[in-house]
Coordinates of N, CA, C and O in Angstrom, one line a residue:
X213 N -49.5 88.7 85.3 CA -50.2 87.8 84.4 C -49.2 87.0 83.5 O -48.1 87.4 83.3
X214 N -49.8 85.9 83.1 CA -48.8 85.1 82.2 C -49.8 85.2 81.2 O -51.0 85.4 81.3
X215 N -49.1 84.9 80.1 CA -49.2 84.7 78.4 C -49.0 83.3 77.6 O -47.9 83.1 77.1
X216 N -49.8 82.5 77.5 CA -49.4 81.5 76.3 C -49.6 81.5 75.4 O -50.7 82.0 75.2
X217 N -48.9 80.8 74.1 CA -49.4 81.3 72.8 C -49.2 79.8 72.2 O -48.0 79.3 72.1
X218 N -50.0 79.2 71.9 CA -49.2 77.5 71.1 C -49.5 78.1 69.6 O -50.1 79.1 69.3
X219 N -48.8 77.0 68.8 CA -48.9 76.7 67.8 C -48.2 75.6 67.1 O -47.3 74.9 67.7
X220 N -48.6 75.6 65.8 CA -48.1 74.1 64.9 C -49.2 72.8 64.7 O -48.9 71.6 64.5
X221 N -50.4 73.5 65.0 CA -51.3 72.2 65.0 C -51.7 72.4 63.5 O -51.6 73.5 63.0
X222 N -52.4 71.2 62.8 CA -52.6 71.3 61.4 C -53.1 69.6 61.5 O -53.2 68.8 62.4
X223 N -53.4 69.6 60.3 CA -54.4 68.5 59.7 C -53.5 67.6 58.7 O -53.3 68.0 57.5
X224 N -53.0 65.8 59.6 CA -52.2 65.5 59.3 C -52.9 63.6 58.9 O -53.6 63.2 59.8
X225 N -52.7 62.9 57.8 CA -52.6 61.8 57.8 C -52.1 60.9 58.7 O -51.0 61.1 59.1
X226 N -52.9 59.5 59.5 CA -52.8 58.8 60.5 C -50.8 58.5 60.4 O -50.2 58.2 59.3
X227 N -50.6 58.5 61.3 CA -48.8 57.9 61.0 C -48.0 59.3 60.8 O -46.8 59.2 61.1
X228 N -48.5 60.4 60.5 CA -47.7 61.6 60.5 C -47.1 62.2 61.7 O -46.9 61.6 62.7
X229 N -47.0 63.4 61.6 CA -46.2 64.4 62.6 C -46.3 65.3 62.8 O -46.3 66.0 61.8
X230 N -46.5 65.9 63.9 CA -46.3 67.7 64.2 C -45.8 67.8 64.8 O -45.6 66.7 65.4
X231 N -45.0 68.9 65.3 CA -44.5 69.8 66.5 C -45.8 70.9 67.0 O -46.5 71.7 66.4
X232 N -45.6 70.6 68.1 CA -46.6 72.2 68.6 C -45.4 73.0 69.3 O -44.3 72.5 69.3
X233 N -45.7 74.3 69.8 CA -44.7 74.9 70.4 C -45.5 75.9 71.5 O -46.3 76.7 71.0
X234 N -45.6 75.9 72.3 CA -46.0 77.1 73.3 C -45.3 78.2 74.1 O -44.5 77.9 75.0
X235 N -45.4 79.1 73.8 CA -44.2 80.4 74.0 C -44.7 80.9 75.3 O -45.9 81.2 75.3
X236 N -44.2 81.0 76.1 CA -44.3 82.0 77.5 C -43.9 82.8 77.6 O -42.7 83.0 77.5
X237 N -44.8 83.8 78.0 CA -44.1 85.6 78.1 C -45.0 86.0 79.6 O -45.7 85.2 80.2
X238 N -44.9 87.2 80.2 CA -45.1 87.8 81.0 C -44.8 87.3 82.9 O -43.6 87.4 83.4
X239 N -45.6 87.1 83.4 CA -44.6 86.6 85.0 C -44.5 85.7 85.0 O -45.3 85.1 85.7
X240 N -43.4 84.9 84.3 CA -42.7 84.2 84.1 C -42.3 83.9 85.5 O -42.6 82.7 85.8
X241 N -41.9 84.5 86.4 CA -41.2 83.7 87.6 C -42.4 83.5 89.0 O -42.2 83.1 90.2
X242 N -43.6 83.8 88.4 CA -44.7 83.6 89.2 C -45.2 82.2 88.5 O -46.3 82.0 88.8
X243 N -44.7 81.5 87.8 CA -45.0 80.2 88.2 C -44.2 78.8 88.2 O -43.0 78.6 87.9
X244 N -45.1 78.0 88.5 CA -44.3 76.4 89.0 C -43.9 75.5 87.7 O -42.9 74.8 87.7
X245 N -45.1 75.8 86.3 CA -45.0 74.4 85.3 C -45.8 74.9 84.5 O -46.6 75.8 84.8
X246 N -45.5 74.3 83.1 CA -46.4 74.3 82.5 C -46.6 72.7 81.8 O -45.9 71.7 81.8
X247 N -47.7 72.9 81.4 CA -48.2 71.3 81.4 C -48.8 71.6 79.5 O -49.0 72.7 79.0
X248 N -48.8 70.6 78.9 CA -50.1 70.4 77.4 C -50.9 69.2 78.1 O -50.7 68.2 78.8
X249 N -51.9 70.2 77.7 CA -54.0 69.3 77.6 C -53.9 69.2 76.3 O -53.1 69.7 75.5
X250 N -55.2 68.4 76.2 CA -55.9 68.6 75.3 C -57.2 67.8 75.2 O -57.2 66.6 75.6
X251 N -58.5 68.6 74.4 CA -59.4 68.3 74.4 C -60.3 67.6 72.9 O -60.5 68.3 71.9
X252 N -60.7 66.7 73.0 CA -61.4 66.4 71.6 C -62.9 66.5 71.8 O -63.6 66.5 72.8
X253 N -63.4 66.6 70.4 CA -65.6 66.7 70.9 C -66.0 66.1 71.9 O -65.7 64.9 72.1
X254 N -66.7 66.6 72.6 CA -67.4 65.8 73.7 C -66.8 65.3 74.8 O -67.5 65.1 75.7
X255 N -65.4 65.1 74.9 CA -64.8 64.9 76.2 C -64.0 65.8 77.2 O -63.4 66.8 76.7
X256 N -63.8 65.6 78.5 CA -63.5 66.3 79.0 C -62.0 66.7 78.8 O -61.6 65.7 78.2
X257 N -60.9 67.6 79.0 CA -59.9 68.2 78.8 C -58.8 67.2 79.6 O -59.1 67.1 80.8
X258 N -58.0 66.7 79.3 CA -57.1 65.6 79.5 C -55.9 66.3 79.7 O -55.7 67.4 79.2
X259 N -54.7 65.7 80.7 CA -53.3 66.3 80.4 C -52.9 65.2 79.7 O -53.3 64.1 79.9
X260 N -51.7 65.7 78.6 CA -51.0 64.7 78.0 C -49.5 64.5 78.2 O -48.8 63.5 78.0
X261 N -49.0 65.9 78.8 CA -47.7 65.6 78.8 C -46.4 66.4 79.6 O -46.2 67.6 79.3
X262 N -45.6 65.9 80.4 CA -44.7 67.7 81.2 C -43.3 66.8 81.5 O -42.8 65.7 81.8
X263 N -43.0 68.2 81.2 CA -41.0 68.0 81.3 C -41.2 68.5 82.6 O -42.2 69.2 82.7
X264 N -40.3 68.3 84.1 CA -40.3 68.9 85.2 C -38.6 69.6 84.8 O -37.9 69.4 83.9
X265 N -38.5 70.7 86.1 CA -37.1 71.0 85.4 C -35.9 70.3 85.6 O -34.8 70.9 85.4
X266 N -36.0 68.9 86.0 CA -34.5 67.9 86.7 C -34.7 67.3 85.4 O -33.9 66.4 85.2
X267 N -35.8 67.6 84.1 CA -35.4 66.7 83.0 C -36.5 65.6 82.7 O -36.8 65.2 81.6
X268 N -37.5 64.9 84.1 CA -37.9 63.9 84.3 C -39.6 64.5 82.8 O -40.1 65.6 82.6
X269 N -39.7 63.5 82.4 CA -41.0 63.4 81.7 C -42.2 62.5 82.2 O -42.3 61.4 82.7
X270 N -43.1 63.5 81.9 CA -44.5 62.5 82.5 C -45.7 62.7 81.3 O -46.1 63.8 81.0
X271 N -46.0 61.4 80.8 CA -46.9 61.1 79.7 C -48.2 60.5 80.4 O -48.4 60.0 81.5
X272 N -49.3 60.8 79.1 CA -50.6 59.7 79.8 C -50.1 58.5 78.7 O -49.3 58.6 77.7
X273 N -50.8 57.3 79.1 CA -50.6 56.2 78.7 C -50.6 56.3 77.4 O -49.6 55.9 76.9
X274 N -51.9 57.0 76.4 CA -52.3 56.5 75.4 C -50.8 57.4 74.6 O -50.8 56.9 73.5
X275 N -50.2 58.0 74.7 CA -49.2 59.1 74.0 C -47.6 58.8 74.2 O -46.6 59.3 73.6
X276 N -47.9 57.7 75.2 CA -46.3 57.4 75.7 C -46.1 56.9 74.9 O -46.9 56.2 74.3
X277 N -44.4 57.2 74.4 CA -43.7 56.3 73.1 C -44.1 56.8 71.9 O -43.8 56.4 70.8
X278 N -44.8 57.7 72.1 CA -45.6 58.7 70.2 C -44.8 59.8 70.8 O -43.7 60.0 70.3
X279 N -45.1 60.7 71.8 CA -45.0 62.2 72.0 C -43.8 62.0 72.3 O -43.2 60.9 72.4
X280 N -43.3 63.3 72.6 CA -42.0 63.9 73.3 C -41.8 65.2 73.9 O -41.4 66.1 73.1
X281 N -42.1 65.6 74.8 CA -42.5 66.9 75.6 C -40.5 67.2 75.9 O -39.6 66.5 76.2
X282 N -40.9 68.6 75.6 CA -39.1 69.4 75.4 C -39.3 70.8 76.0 O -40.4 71.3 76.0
X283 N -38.1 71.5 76.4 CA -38.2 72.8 76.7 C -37.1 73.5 76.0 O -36.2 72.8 75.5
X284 N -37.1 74.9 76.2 CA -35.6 75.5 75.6 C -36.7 76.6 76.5 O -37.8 77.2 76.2
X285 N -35.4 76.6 78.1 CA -35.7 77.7 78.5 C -35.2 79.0 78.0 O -35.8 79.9 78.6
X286 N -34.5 79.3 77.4 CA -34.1 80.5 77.3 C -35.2 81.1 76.2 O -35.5 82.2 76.1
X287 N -35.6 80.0 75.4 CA -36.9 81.1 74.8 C -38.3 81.0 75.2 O -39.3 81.4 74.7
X288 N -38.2 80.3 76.3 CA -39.3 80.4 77.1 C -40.1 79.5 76.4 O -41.1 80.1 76.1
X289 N -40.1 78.3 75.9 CA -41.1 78.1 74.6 C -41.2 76.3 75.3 O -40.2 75.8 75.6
X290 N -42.4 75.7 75.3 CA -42.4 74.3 75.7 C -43.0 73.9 73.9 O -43.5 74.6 73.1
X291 N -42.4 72.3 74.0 CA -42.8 71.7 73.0 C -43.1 70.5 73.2 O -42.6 69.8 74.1
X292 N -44.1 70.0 72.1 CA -44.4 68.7 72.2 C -44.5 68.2 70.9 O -45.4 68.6 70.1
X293 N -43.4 67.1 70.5 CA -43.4 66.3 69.2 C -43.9 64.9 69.3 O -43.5 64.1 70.1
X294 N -44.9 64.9 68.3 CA -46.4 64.2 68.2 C -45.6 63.4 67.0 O -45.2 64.0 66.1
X295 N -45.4 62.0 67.1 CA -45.2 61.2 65.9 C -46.3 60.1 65.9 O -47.0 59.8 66.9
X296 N -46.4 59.5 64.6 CA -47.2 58.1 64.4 C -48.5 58.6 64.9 O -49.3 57.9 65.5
X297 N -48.8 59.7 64.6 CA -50.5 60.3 65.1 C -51.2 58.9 64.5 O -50.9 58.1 63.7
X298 N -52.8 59.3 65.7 CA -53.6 58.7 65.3 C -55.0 59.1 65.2 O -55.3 60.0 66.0
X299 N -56.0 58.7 64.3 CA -57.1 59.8 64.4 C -57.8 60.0 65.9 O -58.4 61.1 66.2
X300 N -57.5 58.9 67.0 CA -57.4 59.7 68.5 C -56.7 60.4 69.3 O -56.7 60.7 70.4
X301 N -55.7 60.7 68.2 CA -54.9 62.2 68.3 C -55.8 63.4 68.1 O -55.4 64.4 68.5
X302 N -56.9 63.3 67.6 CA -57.6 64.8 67.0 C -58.3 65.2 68.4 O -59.1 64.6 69.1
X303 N -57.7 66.9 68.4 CA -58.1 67.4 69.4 C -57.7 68.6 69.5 O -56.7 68.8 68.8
X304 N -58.2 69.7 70.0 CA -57.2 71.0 70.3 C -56.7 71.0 71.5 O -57.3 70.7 72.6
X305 N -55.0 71.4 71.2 CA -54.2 71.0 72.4 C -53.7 72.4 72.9 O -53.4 73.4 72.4
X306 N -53.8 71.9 74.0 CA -53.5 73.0 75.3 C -52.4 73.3 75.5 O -51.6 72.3 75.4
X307 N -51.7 74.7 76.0 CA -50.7 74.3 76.9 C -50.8 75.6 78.4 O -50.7 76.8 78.3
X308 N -50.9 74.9 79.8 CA -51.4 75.5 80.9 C -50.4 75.7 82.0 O -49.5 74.9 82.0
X309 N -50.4 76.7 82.8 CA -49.3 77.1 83.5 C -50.2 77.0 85.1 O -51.4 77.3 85.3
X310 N -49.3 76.4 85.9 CA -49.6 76.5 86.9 C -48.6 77.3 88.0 O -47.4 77.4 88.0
X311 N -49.8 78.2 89.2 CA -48.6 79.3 90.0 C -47.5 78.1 90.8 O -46.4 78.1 90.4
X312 N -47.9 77.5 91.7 CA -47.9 77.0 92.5 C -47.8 75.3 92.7 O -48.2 75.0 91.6
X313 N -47.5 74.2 93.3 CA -48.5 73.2 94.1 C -47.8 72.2 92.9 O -47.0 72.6 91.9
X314 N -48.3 70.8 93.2 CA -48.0 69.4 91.9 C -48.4 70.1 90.6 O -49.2 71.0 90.3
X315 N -48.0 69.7 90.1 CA -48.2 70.1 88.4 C -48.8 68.4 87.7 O -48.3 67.7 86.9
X316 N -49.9 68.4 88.3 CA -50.7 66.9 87.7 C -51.1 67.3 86.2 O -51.5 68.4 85.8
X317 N -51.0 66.2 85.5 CA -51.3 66.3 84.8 C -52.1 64.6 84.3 O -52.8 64.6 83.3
X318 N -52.0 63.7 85.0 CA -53.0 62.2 84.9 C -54.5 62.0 85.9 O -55.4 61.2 85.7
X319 N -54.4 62.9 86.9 CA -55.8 63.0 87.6 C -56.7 63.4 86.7 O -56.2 64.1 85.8
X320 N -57.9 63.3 86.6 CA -59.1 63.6 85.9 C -59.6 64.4 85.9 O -60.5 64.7 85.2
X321 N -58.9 65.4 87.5 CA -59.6 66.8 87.4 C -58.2 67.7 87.5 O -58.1 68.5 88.4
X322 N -57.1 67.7 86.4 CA -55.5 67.7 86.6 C -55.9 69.5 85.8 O -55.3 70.5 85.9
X323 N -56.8 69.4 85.3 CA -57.1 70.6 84.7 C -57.4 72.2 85.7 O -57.1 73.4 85.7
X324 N -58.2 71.3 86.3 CA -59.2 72.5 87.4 C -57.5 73.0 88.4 O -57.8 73.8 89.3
X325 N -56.4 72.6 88.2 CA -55.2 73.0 89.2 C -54.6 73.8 88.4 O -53.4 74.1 88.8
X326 N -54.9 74.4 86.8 CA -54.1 75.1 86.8 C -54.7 76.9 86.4 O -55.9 77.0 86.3
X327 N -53.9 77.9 86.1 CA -54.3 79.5 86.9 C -54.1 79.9 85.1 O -55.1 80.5 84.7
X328 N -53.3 79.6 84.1 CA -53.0 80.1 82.7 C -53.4 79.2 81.7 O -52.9 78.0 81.8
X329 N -54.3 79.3 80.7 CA -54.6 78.3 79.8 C -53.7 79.4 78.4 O -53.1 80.5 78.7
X330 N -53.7 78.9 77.6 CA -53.5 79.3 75.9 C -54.7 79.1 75.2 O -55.7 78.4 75.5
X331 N -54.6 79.9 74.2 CA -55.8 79.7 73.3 C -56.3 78.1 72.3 O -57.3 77.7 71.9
X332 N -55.2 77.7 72.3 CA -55.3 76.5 71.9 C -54.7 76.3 70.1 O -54.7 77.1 69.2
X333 N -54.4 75.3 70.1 CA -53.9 74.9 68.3 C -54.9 73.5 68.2 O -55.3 72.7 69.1
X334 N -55.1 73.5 67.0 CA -55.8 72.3 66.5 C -55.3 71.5 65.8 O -54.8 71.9 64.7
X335 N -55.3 69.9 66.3 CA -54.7 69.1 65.6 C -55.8 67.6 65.0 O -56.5 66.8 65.6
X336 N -55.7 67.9 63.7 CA -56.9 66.6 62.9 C -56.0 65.7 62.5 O -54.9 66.2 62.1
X337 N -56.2 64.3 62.6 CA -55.7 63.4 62.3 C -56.7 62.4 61.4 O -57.5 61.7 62.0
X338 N -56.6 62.5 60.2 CA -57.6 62.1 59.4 C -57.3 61.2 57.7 O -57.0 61.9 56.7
X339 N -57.5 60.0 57.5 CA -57.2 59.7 56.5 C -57.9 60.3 55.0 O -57.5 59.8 54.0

């Protein structure tokens, strides 16, 4: 079994910042990637962001040039630094591990491919 744990989400003014952080523990070498979702009311669960391990980054459109998806393998921990939020930043964000296979995260159904979710952090962006 794997373990995720995020945090750092909080209730920030449009133009602000967070860091989230997602910690990985348990079979760690049973999988391929981990990816951040995230979902706001009423819509379906989106990927927003993944470091591969040669370094390469992959963003969705609306977040490219705001976010910055990072790792520090040695504490097992993925990050994503969220600048210039916007109130369609508000959402609880994910972060999901997949065993195996592409690690999509822009397909529409990029969700249903992965085996570990996290409980999630919440992030409000609100004047």
């Amino acid at each position: 079994q794997v373990q995720l744990v995020e945090s750092g989400g909080d209730s920030v003014k449009p133009g602000g910042s967070l860091r989230l952080a997602c910690e990985v523990s348990g079979a760690i070498d049973t999988i391929n990637c981990v990816s951040w979702f995230r979902q706001s009311a009423g819509k379906e669960r989106e990927g927003v962001a993944r470091v591969d391990d040669d370094g390469t980054q992959t963003y969705r459109s609306s977040v490219k040039g705001r976010f910055t998806v990072s790792k520090d393998a040695a504490r097992n921990t993925l990050y994503l630094q969220m600048d210039n939020l916007r109130p369609e930043d508000t959402a609880m964000y994910y972060c999901a591990a997949r065993k195996s296979g592409t690690c999509y995260i822009l397909r529409p159904d990029a969700k249903n491919y992965y085996n570990y979710w996290g409980q999630g952090t919440q992030v409000t962006v609100s004047s």
